PDB file of C-alpha atoms and ligand atoms in Angstrom:
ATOM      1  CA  UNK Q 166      86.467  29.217 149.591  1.00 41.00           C
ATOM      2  CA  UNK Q 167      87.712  32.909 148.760  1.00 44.00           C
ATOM      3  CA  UNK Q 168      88.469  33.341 145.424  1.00 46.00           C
ATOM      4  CA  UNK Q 169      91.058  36.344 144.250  1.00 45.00           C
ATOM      5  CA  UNK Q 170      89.392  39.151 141.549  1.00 39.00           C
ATOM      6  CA  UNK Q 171      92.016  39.725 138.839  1.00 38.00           C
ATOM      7  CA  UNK Q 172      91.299  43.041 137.036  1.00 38.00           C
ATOM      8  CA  UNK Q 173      90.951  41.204 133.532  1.00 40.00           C
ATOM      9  CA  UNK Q 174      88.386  38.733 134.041  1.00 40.00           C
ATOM     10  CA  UNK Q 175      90.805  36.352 135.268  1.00 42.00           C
ATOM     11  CA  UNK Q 176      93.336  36.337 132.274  1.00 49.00           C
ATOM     12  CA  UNK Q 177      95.729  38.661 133.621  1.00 52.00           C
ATOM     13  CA  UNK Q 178      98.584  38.426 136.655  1.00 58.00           C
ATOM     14  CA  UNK Q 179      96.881  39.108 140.282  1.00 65.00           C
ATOM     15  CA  UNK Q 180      99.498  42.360 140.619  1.00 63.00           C
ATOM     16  CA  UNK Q 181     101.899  43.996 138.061  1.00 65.00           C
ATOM     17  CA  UNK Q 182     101.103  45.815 135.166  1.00 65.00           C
ATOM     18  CA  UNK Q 183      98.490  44.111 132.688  1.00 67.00           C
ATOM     19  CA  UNK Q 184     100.037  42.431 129.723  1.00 75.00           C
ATOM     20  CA  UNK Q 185     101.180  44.641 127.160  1.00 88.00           C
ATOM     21  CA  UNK Q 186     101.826  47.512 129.460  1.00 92.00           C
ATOM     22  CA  UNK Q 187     105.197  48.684 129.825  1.00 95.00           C
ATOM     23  CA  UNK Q 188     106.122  51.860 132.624  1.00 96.00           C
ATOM     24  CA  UNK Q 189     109.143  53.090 132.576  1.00 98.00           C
ATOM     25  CA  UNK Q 190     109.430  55.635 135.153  1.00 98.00           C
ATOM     26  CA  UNK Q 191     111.882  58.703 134.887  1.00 98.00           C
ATOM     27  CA  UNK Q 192     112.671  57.462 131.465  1.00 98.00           C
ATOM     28  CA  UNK Q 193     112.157  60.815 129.978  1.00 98.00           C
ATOM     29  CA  UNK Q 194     114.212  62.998 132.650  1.00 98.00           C
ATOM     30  CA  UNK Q 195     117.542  63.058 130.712  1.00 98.00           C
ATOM     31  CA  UNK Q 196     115.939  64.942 127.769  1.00 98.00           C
ATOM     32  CA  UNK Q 197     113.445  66.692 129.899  1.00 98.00           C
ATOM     33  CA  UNK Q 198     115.009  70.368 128.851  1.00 98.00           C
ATOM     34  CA  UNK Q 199     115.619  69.673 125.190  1.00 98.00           C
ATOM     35  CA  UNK Q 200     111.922  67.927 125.403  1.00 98.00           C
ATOM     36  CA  UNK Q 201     109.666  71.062 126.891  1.00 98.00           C
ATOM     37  CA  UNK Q 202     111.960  73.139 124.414  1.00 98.00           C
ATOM     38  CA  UNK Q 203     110.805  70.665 121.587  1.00 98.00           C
ATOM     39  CA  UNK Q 204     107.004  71.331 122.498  1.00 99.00           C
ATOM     40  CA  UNK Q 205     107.248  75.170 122.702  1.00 98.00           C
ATOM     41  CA  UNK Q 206     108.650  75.111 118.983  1.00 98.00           C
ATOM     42  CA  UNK Q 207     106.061  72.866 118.050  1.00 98.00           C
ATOM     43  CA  UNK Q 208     103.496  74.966 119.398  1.00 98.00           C
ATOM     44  CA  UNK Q 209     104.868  78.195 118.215  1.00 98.00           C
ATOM     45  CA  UNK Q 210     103.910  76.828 114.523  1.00 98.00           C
ATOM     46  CA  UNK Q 211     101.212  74.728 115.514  1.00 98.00           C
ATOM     47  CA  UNK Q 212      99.647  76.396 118.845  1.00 98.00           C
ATOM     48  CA  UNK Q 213      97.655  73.878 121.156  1.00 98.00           C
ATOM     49  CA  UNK Q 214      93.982  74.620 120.884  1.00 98.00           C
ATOM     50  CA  UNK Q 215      90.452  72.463 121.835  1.00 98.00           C
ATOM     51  CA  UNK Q 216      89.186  70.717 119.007  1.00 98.00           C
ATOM     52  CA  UNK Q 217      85.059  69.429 118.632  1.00 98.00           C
ATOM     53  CA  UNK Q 218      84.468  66.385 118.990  1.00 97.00           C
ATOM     54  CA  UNK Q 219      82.391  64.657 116.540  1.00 97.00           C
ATOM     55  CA  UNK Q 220      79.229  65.324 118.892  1.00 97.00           C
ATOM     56  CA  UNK Q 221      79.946  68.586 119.169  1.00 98.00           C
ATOM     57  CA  UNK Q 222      81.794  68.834 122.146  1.00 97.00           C
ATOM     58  CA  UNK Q 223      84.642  70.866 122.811  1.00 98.00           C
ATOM     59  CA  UNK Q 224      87.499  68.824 124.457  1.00 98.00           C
ATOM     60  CA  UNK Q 225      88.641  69.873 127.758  1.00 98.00           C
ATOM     61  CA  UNK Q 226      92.349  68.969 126.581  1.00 98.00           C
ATOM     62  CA  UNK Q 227      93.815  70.908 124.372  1.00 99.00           C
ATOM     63  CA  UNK Q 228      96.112  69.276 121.339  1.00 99.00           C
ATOM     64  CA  UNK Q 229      98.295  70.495 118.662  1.00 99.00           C
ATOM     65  CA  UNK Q 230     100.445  67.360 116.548  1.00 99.00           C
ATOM     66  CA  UNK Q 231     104.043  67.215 114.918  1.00 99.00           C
ATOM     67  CA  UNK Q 232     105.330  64.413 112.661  1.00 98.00           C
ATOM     68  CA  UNK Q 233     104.338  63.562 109.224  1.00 98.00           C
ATOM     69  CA  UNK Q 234     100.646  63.292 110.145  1.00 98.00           C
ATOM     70  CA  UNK Q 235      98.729  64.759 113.362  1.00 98.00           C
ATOM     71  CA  UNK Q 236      95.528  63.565 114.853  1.00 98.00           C
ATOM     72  CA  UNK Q 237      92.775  65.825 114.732  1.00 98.00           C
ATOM     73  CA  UNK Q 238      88.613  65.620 115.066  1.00 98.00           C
ATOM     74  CA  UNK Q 239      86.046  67.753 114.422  1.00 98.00           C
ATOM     75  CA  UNK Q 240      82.344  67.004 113.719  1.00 98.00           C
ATOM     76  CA  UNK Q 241      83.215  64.927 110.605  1.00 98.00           C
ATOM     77  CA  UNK Q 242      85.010  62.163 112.618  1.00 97.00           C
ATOM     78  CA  UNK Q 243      88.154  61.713 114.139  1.00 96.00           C
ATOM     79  CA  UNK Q 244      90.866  61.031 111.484  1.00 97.00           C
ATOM     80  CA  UNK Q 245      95.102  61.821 110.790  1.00 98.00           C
ATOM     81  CA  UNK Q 246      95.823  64.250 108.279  1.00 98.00           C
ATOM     82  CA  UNK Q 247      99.095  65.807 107.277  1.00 98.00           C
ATOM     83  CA  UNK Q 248      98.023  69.300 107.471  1.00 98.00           C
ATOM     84  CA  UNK Q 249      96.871  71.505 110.313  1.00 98.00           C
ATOM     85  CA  UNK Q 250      93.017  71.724 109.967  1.00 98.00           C
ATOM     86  CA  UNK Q 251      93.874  75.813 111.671  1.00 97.00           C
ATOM     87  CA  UNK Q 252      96.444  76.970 108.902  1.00 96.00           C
ATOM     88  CA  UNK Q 253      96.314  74.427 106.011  1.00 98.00           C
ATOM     89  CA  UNK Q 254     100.139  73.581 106.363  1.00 98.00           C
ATOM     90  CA  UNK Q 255     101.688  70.505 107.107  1.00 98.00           C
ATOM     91  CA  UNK Q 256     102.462  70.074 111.408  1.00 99.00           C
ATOM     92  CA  UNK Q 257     105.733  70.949 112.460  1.00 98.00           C
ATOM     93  CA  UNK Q 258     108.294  68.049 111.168  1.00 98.00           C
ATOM     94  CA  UNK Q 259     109.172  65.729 114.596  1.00 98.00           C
ATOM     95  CA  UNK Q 260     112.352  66.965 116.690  1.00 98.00           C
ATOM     96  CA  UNK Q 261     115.002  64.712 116.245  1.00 98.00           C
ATOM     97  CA  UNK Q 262     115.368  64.006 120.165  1.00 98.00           C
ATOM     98  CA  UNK Q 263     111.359  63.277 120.295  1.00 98.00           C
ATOM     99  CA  UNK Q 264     111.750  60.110 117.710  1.00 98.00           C
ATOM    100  CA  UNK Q 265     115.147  59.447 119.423  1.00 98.00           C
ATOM    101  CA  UNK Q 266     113.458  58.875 122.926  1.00 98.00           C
ATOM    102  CA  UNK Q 267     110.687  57.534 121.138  1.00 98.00           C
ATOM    103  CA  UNK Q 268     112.483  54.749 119.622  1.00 98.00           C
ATOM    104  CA  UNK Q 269     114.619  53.920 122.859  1.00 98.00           C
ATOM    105  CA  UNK Q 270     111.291  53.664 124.913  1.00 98.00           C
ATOM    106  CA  UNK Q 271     109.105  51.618 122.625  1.00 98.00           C
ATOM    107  CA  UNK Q 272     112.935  49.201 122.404  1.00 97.00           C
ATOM    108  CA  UNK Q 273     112.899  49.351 126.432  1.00 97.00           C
ATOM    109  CA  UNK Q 274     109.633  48.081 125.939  1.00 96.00           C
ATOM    110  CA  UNK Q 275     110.497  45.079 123.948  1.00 95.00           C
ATOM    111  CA  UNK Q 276     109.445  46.834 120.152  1.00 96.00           C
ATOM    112  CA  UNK Q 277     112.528  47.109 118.253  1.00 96.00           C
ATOM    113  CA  UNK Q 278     112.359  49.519 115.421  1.00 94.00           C
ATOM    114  CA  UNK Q 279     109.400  51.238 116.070  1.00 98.00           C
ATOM    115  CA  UNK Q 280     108.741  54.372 113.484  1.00 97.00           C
ATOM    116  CA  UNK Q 281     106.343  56.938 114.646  1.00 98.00           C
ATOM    117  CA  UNK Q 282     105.317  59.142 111.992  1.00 98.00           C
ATOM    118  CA  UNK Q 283     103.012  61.246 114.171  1.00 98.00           C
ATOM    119  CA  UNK Q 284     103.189  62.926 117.681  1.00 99.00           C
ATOM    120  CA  UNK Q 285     100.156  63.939 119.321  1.00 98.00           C
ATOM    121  CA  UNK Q 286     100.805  66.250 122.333  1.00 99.00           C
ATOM    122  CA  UNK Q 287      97.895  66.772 125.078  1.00 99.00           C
ATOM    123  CA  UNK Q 288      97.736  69.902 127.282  1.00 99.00           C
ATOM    124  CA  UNK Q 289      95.935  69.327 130.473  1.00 99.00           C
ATOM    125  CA  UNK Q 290      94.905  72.260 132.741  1.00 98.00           C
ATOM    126  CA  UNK Q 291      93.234  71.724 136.032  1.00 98.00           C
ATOM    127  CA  UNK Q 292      89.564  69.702 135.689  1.00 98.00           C
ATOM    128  CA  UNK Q 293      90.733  68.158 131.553  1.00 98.00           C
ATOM    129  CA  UNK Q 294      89.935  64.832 130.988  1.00 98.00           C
ATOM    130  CA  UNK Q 295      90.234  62.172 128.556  1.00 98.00           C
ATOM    131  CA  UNK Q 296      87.165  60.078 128.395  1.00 96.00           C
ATOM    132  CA  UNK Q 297      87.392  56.415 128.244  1.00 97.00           C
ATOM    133  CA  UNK Q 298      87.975  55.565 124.530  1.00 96.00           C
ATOM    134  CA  UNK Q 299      89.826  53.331 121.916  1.00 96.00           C
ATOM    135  CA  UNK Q 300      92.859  54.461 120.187  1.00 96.00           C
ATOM    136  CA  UNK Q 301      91.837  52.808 116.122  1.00 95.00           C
ATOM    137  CA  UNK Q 302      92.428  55.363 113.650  1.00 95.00           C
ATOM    138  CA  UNK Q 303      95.756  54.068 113.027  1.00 96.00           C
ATOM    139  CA  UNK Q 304      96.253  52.239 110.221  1.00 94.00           C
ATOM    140  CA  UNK Q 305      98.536  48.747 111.902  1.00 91.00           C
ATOM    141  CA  UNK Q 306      97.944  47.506 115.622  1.00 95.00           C
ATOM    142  CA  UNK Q 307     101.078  45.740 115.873  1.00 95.00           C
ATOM    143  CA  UNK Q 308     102.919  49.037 116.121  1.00 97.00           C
ATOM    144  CA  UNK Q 309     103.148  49.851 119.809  1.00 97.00           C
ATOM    145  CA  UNK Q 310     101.702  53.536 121.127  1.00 98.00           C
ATOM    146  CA  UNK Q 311     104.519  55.078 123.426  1.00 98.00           C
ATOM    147  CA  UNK Q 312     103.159  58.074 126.150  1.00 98.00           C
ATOM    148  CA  UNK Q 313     105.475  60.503 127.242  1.00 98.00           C
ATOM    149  CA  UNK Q 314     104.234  62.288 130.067  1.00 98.00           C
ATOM    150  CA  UNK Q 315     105.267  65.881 132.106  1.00 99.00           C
ATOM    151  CA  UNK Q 316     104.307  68.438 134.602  1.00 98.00           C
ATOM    152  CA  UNK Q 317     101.525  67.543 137.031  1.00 99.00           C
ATOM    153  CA  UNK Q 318     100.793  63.654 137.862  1.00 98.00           C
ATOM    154  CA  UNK Q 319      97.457  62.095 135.881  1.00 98.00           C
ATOM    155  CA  UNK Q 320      95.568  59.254 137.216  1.00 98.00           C
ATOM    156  CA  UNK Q 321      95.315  57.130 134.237  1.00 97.00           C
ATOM    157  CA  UNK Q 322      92.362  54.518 133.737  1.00 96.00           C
ATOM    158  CA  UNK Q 323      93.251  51.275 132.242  1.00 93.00           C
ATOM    159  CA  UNK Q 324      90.533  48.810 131.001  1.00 94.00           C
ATOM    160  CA  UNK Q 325      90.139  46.179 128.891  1.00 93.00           C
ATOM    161  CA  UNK Q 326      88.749  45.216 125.009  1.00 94.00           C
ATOM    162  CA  UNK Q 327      85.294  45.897 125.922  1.00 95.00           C
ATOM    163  CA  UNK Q 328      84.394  49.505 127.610  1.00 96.00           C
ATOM    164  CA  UNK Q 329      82.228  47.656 130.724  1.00 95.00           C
ATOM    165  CA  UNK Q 330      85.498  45.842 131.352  1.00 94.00           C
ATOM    166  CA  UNK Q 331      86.929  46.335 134.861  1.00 94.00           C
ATOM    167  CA  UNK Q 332      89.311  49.116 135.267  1.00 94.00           C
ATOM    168  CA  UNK Q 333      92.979  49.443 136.965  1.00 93.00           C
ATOM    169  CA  UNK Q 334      94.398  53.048 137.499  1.00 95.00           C
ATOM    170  CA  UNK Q 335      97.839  54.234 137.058  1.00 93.00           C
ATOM    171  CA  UNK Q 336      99.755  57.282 138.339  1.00 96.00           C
ATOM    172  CA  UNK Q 337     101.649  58.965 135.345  1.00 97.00           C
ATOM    173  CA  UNK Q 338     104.244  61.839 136.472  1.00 98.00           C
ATOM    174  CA  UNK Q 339     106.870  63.683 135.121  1.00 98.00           C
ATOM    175  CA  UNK Q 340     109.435  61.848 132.977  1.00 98.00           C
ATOM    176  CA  UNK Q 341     107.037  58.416 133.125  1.00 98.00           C
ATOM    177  CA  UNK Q 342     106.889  56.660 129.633  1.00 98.00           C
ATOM    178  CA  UNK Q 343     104.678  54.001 129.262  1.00 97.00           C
ATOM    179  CA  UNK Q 344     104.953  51.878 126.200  1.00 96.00           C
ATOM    180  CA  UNK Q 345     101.023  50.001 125.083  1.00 95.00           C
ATOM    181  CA  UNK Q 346     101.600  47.464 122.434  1.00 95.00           C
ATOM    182  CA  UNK Q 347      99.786  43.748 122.409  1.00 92.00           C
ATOM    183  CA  UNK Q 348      96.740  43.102 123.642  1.00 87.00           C
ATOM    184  CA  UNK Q 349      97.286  46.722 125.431  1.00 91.00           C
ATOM    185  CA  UNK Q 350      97.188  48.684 122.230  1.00 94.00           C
ATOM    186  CA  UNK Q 351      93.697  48.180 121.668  1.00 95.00           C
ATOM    187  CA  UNK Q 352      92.187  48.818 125.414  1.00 95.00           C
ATOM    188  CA  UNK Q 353      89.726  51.183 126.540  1.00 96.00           C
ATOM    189  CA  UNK Q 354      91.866  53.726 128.180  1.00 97.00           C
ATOM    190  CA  UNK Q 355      91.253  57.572 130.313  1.00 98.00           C
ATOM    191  CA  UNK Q 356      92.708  59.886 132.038  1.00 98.00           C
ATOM    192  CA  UNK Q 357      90.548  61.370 135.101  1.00 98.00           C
ATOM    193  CA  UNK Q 358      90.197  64.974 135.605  1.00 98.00           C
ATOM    194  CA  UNK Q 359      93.494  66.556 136.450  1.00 98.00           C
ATOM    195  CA  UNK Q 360      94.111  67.926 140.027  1.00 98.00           C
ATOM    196  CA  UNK Q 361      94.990  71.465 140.267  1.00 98.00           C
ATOM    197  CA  UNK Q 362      99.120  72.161 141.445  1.00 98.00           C
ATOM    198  CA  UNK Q 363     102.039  73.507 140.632  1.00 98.00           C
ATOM    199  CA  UNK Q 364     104.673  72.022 138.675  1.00 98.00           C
ATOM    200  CA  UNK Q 365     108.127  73.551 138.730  1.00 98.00           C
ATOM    201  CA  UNK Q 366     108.775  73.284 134.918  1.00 98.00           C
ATOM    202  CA  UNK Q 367     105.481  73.201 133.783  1.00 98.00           C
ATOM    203  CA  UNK Q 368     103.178  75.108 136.399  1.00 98.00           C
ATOM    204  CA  UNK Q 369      99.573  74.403 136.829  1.00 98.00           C
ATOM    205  CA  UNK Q 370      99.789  71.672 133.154  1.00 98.00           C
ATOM    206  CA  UNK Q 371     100.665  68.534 132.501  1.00 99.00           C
ATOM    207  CA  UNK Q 372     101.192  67.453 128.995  1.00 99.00           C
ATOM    208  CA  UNK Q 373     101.173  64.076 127.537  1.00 98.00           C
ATOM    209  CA  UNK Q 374     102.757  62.888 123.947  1.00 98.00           C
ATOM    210  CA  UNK Q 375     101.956  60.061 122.339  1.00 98.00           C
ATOM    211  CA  UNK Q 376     103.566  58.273 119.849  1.00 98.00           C
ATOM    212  CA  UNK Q 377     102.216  56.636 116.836  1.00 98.00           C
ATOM    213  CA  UNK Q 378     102.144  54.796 113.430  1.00 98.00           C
ATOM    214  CA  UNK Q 379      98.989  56.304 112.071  1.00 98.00           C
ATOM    215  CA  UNK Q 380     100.173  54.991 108.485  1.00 97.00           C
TER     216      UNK Q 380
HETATM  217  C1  MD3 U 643      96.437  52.452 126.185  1.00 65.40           C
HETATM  218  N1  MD3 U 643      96.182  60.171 125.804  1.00 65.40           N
HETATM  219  O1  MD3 U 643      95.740  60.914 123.288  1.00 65.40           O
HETATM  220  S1  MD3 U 643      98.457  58.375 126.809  1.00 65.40           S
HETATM  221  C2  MD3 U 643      95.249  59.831 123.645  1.00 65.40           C
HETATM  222  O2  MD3 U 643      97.601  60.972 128.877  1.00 65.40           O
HETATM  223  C3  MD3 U 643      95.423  59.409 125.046  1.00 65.40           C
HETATM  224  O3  MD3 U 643      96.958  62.188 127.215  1.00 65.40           O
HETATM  225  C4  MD3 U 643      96.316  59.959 127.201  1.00 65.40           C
HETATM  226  O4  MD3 U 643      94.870  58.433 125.427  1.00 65.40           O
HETATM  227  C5  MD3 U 643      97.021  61.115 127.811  1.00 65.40           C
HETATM  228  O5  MD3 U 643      94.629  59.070 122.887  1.00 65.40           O
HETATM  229  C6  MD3 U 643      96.914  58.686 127.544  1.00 65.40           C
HETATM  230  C7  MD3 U 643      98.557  56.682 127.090  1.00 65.40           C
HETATM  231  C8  MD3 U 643      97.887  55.780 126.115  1.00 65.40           C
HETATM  232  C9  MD3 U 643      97.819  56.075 124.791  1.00 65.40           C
HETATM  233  C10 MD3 U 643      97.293  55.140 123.920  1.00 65.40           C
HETATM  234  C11 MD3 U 643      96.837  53.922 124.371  1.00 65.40           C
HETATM  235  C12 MD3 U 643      97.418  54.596 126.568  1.00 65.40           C
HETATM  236  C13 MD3 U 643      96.886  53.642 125.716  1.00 65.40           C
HETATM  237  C14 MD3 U 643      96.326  52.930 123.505  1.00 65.40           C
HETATM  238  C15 MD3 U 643      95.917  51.721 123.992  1.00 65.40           C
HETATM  239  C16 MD3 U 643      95.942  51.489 125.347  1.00 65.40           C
HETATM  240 FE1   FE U 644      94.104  57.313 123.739  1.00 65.40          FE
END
């Protein structure tokens, strides 16, 4: 007898997105202008730059935050903080249309009143990556993480609880959301190296927010 392989040990559906997983592709399109105008104010105050990790390596993605707190790491740990670890101010406060789509995604996603009080945006050139890695410095798991992602497409790598678990891959492009909350939010999770192109709004980069309670 032949016996199917489900990618989660046998817990999950055969095909489909695992549990907890919700895409919702083109979601972002609408407010794509008012969206890459969002990040270049954002980054005018609070310029993207490649932070140490804490064993010592320099990330290949480069980050800058807005919202109340951003995420940042250095060789002390990886932590939130309210102020810019480059200029000792506070991150740029949240445009009003990022927590708008935000809160429409994370409600598309079956999370009703989700507050995110901290935006991380990724910057991925050609050859960045996002090792595989928990997302736990925030400080309540029920709170769902919404990704917001644009330019180039990302091959993202999906696993389970433990980092050995089996691994599913999904294509993110431009305008994909994809809302993580259940027994998603706490899943080992990558992004493979991105694939050099051109994008017409965002040339040879793709950038990824995410959205968070980190308090
Ligand atoms: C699945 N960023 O910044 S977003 C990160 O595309 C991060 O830049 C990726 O992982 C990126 O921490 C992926 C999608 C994402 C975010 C959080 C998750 C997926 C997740 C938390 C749990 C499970
Ligand atoms: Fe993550």
């Amino acid at each position: 007898m032949t016996r199917a392989k489900t990618h989660s040990g046998g817990a999950g559906p055969l095909f489909g997105p695992p549990p907890g997983l919700t895409l919702l592709q083109g979601f972002a399109l609408p407010q794509e202008d008012a969206l890459l105008a969002g990040i270049e104010q954002v980054a005018q105050a609070a310029p993207f730059r490649h932070m140490v990790t804490p064993g010592g390596f320099t990330m290949s993605v480069a980050l800058t935050n807005c919202g109340t707190y951003g995420w940042v790491s250095d060789r002390r740990g990886y932590r939130y903080q309210s102020q810019d670890p480059e200029t000792g101010h506070t991150w740029p406060a949240m445009p009003a249309v990022f927590m708008d789509l935000a809160r429409r995604a994370a409600a598309a996603g079956g999370f009703e009143d989700f507050s995110p009080d901290a935006c991380l945006i990724n910057r991925y050139a050609p050859g960045s990556k996002l090792s595989l890695h928990q997302d736990k410095n925030e400080a309540d798991f029920s709170a769902p993480i919404v990704s917001v992602s644009l330019g180039l497409p990302a091959t993202f790598l999906f696993g389970g609880l433990e980092r050995t678990d089996p691994q599913d891959r999904v294509q993110l492009h431009h305008g994909d959301i994809a809302v993580w909350g259940g027994k998603a939010r706490l899943a080992y999770h990558g992004v493979m190296p991105l694939k050099d192109g051109q994008h017409p709004r965002l040339g040879a980069y793709r950038i990824n927010m995410t959205f968070r309670r980190a308090a």
